[in-house]
PDB file of C-alpha atoms in Angstrom:
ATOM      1  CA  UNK S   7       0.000   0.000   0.000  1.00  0.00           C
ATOM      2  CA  UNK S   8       1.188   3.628  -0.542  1.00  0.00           C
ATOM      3  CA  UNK S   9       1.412   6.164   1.986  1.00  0.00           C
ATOM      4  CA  UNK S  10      -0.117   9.409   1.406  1.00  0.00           C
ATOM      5  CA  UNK S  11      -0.357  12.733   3.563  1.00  0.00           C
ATOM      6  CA  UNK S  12      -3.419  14.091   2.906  1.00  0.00           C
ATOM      7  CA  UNK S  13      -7.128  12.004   1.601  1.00  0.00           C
ATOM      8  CA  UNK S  14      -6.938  14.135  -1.382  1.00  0.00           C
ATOM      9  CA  UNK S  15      -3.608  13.157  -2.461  1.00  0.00           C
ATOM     10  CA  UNK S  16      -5.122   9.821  -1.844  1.00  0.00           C
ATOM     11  CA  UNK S  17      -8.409   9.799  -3.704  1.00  0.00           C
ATOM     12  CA  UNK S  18      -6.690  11.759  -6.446  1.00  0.00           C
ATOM     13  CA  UNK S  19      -4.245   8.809  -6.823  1.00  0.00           C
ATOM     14  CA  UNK S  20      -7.190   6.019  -6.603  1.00  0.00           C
ATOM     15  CA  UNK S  21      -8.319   8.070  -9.514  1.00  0.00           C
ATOM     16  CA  UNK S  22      -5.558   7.722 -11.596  1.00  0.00           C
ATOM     17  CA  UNK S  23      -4.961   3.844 -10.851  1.00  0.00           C
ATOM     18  CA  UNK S  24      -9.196   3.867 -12.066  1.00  0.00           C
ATOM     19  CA  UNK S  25     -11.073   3.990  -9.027  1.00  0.00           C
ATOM     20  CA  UNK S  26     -13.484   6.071 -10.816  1.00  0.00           C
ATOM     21  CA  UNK S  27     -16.871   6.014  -9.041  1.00  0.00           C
ATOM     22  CA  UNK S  28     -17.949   8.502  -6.429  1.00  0.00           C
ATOM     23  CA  UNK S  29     -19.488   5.787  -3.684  1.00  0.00           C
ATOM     24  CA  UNK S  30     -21.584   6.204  -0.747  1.00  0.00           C
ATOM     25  CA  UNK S  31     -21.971   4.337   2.278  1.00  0.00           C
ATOM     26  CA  UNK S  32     -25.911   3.513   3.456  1.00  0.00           C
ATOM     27  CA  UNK S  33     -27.447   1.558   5.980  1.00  0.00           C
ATOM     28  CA  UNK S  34     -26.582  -1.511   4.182  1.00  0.00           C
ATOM     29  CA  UNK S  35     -24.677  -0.965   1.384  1.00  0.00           C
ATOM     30  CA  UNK S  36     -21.908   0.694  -0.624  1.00  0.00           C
ATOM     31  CA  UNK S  37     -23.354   2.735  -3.792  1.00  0.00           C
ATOM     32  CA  UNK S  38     -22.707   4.561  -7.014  1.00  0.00           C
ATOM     33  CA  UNK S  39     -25.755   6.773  -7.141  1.00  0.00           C
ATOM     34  CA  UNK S  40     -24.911   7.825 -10.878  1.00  0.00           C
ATOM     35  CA  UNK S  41     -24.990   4.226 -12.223  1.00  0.00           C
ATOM     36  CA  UNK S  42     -28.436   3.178  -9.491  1.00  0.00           C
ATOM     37  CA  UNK S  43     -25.896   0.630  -8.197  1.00  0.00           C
ATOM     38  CA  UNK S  44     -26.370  -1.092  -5.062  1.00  0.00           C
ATOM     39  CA  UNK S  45     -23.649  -3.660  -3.507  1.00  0.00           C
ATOM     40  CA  UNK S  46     -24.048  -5.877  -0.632  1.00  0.00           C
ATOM     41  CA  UNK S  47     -21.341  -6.486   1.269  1.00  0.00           C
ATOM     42  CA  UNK S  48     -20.625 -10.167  -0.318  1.00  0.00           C
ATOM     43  CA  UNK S  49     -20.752  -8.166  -3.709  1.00  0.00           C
ATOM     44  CA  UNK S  50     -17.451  -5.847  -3.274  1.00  0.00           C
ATOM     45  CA  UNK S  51     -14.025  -5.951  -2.333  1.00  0.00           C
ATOM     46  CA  UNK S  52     -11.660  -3.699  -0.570  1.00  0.00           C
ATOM     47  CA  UNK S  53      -8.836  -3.153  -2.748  1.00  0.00           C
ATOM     48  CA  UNK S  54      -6.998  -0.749  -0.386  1.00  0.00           C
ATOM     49  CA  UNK S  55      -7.509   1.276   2.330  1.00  0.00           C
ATOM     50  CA  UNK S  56      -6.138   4.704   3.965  1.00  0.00           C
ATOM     51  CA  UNK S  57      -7.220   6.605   7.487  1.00  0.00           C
ATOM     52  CA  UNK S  58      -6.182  10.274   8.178  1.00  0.00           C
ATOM     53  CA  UNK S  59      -6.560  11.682  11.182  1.00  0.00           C
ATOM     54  CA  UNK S  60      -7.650  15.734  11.460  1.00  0.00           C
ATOM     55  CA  UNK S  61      -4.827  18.067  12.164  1.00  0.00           C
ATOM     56  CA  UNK S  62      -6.768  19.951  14.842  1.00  0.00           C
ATOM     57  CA  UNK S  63      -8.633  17.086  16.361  1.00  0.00           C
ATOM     58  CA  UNK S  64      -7.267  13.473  16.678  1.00  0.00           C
ATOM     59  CA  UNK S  65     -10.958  11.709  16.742  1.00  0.00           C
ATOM     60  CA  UNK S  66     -11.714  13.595  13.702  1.00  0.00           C
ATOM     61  CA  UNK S  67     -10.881  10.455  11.698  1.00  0.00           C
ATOM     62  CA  UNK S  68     -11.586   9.500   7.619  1.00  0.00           C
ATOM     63  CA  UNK S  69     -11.035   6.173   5.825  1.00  0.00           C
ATOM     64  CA  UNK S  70     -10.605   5.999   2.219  1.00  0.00           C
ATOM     65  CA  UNK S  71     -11.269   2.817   0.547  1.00  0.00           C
ATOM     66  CA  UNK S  72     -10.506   1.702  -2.677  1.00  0.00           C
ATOM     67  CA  UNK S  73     -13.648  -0.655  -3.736  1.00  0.00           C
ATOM     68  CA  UNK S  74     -14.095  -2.894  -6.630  1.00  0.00           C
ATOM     69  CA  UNK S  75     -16.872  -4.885  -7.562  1.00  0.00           C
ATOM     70  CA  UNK S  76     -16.349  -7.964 -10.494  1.00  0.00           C
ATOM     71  CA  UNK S  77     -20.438  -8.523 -10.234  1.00  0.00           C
ATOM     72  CA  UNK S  78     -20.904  -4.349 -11.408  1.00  0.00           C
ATOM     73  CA  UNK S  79     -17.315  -4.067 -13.324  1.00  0.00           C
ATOM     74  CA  UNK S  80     -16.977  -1.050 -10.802  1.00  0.00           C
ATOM     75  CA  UNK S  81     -14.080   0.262  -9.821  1.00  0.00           C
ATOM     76  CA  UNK S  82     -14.078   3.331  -6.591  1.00  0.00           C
ATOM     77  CA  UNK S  83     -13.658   5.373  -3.944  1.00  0.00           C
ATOM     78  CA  UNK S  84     -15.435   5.306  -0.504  1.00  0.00           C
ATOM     79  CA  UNK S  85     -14.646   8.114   2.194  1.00  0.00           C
ATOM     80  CA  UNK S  86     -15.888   7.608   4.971  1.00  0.00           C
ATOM     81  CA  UNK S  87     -16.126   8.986   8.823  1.00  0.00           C
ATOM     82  CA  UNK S  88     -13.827   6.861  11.240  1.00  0.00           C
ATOM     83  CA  UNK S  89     -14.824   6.481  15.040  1.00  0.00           C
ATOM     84  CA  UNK S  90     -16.855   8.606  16.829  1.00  0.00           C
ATOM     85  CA  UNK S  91     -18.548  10.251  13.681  1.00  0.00           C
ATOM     86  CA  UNK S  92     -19.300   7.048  11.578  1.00  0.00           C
ATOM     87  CA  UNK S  93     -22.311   6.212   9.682  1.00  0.00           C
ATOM     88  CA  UNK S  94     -24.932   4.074  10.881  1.00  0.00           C
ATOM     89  CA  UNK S  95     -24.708   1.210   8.845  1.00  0.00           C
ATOM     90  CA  UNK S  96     -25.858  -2.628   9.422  1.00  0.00           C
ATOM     91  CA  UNK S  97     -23.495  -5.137  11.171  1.00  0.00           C
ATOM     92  CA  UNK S  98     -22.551  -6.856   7.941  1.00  0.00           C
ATOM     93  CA  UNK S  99     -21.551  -4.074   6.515  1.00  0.00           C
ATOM     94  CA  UNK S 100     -19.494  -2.976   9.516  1.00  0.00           C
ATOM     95  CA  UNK S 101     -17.493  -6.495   9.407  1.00  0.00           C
ATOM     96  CA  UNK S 102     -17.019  -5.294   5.702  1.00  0.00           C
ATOM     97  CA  UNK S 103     -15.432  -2.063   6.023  1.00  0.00           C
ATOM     98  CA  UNK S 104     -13.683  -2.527   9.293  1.00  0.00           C
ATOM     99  CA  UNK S 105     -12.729  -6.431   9.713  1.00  0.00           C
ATOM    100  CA  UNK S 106     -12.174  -8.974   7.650  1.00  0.00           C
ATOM    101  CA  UNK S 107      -9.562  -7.275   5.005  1.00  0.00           C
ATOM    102  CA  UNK S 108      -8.947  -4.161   7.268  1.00  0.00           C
ATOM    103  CA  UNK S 109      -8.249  -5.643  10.107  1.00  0.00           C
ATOM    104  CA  UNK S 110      -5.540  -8.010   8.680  1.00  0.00           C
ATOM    105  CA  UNK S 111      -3.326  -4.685   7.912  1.00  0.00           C
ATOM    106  CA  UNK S 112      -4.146  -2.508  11.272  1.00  0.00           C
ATOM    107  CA  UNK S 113      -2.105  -2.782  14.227  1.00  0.00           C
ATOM    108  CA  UNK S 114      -1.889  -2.574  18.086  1.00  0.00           C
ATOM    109  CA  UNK S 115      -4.878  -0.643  19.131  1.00  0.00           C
ATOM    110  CA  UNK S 116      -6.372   0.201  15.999  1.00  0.00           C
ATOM    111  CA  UNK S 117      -7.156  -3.401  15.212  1.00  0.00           C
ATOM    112  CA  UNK S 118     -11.401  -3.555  15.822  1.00  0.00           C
ATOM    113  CA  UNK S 119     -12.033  -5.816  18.863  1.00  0.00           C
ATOM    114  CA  UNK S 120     -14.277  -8.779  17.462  1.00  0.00           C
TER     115      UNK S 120
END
């Protein structure tokens, strides 16, 4: 995985490897409003993943994830609150985002308790 400083220096460089679709997170799923797609969490992968913390305020977290989907030939970009401010979204979709894959590259205390 690269290392960047800033989640716009890392969404503009998901961009350029094709990560191309705008996603958003809801209660239980990942979308791309544009093409009225819908995935499930057994319908994407995380590709990568990249969590910034705000210069002013340490629990001011985001996660950037690089998604794909084979199912919807999709390829994008999920940013997303971290902590505290994170979306409400279903337990399966939690496991998705923040165990499974994640979890295998987090350390120490930022590994998600099971």
């Amino acid at each position: 995985m690269d290392n960047y400083e800033t989640l716009v220096d890392a969404t503009n460089d998901l961009y350029k490897k094709g990560y191309t679709a705008n996603l958003s997170l809801d209660e239980d799923s990942v979308n791309d409003k544009e093409r009225g797609i819908e995935m499930l969490p057994d319908e994407f992968e995380i590709d990568e993943f990249y969590r910034f913390e705000g210069p002013s305020n340490p629990s001011d977290m985001s996660i950037v994830y690089a998604i794909s989907s084979a199912k919807y030939d999709l390829k994008g970009v999920l940013v997303n609150a971290y902590g505290v401010y994170a979306d409400n979204a279903n337990a399966a979709l939690i496991a998705k985002l923040h165990h499974g894959q994640v979890s295998d590259h987090l350390h120490g205390e930022d590994r998600p308790k099971a």
